[in-house]
mmCIF file with all atom_site columns, C-alpha atoms in Angstrom:
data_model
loop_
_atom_site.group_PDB
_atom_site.id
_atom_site.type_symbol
_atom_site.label_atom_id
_atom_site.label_alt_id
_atom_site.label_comp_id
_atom_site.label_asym_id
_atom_site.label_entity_id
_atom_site.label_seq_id
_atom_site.pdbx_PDB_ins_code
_atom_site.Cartn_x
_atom_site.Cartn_y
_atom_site.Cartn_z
_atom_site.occupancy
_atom_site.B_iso_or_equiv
_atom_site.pdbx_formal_charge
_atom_site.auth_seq_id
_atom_site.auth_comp_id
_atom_site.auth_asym_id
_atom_site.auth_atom_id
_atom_site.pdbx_PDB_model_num
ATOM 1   C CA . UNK C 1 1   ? 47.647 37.335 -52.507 1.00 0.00 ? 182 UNK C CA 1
ATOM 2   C CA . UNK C 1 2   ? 51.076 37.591 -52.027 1.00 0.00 ? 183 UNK C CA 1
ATOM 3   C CA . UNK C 1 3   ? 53.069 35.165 -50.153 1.00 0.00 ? 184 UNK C CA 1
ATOM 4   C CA . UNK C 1 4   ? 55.007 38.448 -48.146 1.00 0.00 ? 185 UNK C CA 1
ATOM 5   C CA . UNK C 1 5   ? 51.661 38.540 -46.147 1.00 0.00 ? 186 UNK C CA 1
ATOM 6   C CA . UNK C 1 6   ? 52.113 37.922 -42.669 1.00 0.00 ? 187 UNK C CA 1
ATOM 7   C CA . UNK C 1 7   ? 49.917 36.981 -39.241 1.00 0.00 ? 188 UNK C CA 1
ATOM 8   C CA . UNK C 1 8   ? 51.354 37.675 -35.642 1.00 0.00 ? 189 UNK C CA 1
ATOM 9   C CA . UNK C 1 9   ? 49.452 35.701 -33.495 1.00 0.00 ? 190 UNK C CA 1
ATOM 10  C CA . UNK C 1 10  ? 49.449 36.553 -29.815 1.00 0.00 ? 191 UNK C CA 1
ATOM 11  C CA . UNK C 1 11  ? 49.559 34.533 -26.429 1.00 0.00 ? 192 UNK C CA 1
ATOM 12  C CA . UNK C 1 12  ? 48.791 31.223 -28.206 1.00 0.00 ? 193 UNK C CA 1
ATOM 13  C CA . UNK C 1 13  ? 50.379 27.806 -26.464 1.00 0.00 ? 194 UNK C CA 1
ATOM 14  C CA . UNK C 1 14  ? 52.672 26.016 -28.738 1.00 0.00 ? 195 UNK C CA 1
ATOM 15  C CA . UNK C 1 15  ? 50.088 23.540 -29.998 1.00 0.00 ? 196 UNK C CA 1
ATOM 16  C CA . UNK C 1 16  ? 47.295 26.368 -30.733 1.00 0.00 ? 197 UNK C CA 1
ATOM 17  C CA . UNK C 1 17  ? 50.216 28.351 -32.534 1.00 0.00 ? 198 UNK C CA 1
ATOM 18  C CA . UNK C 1 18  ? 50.478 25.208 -34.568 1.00 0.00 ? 199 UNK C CA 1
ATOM 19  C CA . UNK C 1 19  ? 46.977 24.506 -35.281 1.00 0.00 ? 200 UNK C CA 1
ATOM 20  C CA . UNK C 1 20  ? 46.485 28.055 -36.594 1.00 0.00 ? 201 UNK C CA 1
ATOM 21  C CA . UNK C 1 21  ? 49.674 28.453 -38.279 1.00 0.00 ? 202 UNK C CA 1
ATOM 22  C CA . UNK C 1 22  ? 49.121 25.282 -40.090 1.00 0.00 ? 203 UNK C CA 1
ATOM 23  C CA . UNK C 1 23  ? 45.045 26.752 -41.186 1.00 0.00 ? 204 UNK C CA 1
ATOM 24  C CA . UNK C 1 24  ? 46.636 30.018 -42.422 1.00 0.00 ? 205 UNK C CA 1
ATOM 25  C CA . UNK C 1 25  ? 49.214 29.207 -44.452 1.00 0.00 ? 206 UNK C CA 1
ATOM 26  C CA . UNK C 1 26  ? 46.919 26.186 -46.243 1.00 0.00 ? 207 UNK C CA 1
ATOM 27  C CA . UNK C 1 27  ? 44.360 29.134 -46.241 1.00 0.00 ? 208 UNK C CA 1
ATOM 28  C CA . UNK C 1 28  ? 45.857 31.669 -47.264 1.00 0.00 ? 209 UNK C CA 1
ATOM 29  C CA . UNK C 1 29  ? 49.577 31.516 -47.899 1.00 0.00 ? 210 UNK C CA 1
ATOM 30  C CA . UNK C 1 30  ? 50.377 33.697 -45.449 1.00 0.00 ? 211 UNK C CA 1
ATOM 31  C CA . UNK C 1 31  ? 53.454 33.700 -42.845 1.00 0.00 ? 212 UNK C CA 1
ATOM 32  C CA . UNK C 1 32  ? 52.397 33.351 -39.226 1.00 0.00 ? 213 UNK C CA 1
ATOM 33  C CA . UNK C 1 33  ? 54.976 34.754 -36.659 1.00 0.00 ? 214 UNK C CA 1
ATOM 34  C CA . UNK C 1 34  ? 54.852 34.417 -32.563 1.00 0.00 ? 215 UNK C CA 1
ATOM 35  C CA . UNK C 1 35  ? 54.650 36.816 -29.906 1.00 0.00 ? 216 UNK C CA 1
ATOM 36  C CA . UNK C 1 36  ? 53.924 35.259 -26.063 1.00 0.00 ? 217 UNK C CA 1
ATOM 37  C CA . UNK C 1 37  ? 53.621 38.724 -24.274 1.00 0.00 ? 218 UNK C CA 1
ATOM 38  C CA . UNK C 1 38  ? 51.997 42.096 -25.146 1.00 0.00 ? 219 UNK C CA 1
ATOM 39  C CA . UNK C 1 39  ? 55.637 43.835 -24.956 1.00 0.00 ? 220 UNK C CA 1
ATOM 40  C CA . UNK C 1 40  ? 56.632 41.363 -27.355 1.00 0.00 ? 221 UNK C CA 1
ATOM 41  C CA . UNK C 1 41  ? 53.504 41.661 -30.025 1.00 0.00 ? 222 UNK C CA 1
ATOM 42  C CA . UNK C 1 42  ? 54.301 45.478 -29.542 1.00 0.00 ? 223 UNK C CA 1
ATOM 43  C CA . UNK C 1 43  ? 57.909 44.843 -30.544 1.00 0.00 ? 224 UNK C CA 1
ATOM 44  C CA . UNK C 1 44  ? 57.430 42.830 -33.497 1.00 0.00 ? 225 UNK C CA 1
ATOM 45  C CA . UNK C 1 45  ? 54.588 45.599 -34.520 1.00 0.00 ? 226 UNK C CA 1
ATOM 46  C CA . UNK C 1 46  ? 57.899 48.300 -34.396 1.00 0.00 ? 227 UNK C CA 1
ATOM 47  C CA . UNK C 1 47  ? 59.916 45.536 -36.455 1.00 0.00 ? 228 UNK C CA 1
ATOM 48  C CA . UNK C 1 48  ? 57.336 44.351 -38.970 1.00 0.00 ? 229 UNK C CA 1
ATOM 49  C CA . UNK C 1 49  ? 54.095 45.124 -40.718 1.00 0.00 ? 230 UNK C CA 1
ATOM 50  C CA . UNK C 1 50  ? 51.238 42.624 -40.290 1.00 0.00 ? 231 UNK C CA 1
ATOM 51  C CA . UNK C 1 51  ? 48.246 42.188 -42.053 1.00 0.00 ? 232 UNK C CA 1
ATOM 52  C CA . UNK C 1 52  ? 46.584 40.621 -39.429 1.00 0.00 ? 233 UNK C CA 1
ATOM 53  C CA . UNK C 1 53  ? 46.805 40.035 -35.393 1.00 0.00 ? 234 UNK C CA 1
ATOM 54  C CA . UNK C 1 54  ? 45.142 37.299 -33.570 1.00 0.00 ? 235 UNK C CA 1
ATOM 55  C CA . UNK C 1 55  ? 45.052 37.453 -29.958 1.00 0.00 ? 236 UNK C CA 1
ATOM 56  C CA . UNK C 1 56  ? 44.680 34.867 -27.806 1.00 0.00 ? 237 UNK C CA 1
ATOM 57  C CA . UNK C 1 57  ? 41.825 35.935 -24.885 1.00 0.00 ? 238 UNK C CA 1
ATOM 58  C CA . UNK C 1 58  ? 43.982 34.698 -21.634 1.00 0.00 ? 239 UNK C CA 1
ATOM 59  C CA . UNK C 1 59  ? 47.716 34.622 -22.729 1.00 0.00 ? 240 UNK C CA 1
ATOM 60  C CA . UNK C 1 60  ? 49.454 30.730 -22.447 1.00 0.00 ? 241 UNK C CA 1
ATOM 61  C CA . UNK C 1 61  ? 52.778 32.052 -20.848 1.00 0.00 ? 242 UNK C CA 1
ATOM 62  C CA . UNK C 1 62  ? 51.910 34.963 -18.306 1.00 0.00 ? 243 UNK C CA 1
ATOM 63  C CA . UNK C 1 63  ? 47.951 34.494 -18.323 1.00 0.00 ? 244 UNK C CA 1
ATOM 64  C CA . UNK C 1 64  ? 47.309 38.134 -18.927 1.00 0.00 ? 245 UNK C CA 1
ATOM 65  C CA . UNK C 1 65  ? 44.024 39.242 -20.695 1.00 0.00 ? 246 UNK C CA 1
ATOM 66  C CA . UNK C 1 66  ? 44.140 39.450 -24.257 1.00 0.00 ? 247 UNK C CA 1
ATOM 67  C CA . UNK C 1 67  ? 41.856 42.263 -24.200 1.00 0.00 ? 248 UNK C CA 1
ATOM 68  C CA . UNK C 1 68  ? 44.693 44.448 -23.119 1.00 0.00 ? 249 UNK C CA 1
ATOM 69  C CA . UNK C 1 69  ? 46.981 43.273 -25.910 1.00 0.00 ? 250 UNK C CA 1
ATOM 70  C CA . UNK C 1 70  ? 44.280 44.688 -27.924 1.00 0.00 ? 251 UNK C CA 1
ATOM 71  C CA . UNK C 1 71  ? 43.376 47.641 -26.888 1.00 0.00 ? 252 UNK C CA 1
ATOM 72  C CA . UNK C 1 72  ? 47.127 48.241 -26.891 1.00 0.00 ? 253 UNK C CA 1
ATOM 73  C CA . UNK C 1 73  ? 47.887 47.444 -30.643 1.00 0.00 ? 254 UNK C CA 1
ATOM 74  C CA . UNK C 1 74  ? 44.498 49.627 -31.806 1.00 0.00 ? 255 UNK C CA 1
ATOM 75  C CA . UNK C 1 75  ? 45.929 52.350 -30.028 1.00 0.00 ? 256 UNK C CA 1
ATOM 76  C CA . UNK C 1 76  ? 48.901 52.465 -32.275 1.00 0.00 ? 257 UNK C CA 1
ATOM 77  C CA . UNK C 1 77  ? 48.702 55.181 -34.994 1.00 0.00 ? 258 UNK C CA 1
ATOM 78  C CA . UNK C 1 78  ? 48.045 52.643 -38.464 1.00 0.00 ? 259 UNK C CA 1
ATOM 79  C CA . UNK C 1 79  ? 47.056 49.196 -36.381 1.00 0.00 ? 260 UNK C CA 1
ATOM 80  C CA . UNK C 1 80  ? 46.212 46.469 -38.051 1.00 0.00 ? 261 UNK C CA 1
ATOM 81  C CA . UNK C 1 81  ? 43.431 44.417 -38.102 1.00 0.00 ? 262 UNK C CA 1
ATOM 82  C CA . UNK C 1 82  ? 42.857 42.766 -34.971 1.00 0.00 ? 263 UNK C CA 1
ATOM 83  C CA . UNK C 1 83  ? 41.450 39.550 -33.704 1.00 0.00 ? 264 UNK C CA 1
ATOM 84  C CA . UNK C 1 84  ? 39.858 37.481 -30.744 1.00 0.00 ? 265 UNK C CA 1
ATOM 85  C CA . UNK C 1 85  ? 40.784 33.984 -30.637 1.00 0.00 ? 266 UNK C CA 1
ATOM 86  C CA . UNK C 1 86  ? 37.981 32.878 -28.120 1.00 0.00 ? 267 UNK C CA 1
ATOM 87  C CA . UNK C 1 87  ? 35.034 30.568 -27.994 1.00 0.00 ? 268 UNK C CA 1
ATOM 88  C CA . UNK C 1 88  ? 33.449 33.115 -25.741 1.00 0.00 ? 269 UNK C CA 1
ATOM 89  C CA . UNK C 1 89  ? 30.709 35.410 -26.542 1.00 0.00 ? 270 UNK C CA 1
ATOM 90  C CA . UNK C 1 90  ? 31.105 37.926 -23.842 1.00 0.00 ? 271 UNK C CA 1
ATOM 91  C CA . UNK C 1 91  ? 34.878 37.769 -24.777 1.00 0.00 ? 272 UNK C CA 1
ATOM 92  C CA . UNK C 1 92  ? 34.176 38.190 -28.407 1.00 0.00 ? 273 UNK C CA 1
ATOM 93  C CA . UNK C 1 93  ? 31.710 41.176 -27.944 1.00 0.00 ? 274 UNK C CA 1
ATOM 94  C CA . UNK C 1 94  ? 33.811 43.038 -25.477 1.00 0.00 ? 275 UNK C CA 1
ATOM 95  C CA . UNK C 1 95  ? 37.207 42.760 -28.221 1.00 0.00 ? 276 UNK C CA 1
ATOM 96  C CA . UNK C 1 96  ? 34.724 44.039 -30.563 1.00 0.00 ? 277 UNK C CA 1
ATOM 97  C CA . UNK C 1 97  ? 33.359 47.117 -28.864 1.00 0.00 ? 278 UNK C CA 1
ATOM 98  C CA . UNK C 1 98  ? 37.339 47.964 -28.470 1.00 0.00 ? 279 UNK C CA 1
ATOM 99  C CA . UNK C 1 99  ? 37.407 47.981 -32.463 1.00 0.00 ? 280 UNK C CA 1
ATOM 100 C CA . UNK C 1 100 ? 38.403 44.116 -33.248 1.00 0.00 ? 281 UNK C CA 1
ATOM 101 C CA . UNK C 1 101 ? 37.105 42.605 -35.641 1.00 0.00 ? 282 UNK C CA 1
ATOM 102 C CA . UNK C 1 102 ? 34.692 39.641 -35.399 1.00 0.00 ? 283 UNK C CA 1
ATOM 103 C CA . UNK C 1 103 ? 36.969 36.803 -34.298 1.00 0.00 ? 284 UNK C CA 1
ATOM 104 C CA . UNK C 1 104 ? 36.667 33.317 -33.405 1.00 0.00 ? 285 UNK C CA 1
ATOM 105 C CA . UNK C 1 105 ? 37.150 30.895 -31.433 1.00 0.00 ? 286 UNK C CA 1
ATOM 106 C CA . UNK C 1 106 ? 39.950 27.715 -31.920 1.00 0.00 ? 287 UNK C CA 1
ATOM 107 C CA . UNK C 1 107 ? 37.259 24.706 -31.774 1.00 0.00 ? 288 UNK C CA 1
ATOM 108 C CA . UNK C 1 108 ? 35.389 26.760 -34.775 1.00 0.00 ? 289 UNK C CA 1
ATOM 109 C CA . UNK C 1 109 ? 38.835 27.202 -36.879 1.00 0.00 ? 290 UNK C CA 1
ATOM 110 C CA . UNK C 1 110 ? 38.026 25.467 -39.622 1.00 0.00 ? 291 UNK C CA 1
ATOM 111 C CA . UNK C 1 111 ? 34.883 26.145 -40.259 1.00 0.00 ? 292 UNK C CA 1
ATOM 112 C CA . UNK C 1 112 ? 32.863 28.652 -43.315 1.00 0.00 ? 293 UNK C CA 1
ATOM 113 C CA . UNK C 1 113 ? 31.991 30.634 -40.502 1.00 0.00 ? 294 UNK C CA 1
ATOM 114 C CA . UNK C 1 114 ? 35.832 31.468 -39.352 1.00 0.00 ? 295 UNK C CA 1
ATOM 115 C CA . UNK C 1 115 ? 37.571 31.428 -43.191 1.00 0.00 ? 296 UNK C CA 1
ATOM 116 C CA . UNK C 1 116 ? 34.870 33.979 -44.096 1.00 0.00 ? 297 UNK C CA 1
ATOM 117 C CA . UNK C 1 117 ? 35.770 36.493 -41.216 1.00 0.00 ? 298 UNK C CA 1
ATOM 118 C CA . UNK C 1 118 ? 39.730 35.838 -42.145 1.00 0.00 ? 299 UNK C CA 1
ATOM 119 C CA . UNK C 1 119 ? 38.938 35.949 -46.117 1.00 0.00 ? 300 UNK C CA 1
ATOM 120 C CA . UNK C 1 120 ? 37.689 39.163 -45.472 1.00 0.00 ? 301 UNK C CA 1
ATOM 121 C CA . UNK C 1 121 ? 41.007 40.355 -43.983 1.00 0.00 ? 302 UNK C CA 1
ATOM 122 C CA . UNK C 1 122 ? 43.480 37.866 -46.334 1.00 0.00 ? 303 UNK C CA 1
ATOM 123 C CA . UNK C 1 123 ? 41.652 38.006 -48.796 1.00 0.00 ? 304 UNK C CA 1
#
């Protein structure tokens, strides 16, 4: 994999951002950049391609629903893959049925379960 890969994650609080950050790059050498609002993910979507986007459900800085985030950045014309960062089932399912892909949730990070679903995006 090349190290150019890169990760936005969405609506994360500083010390989520951190924890996941930390998990990707040990991972999966890839470059995790921050975005607190859906205008901003957008932006940075314009600016930069990204191989992956993890969303948080309920967004640390406004509290807005993830799932909007979402269903904004699949409606872009070439989206990237897109996931939930939720311990939530009902949360999970409904980012799913809007076309994310299986996501997880930030007490299961570092589990087989987790680095399969993101393997299967990073490689």
């Amino acid at each position: 994999m090349s190290s150019s890969w890169r990760v936005l994650s969405v609506g994360q609080c500083g010390f989520d951002h951190s924890s996941i950050s930390r998990y990707l790059a040990e991972e999966f050498a890839v470059t995790v950049d921050a975005a607190d609002t859906r205008f901003e993910a957008l932006q940075a979507l314009e600016r930069q391609a990204y191989h992956l986007v993890l969303v948080n459900r309920v967004l640390d800085v406004d509290g807005s629903p993830g799932q909007l985030v979402i269903e904004a950045i699949l409606g872009l014309d070439n989206a990237p893959p897109v996931m939930l960062v939720s311990n939530y089932a009902d949360a999970q399912q409904q980012a799913e049925t809007a076309g994310a892909q299986p996501g997880f949730g930030k007490s299961s990070l570092r589990t087989p379960e987790t680095r399969a679903r993101l393997s299967a995006v990073l490689g």
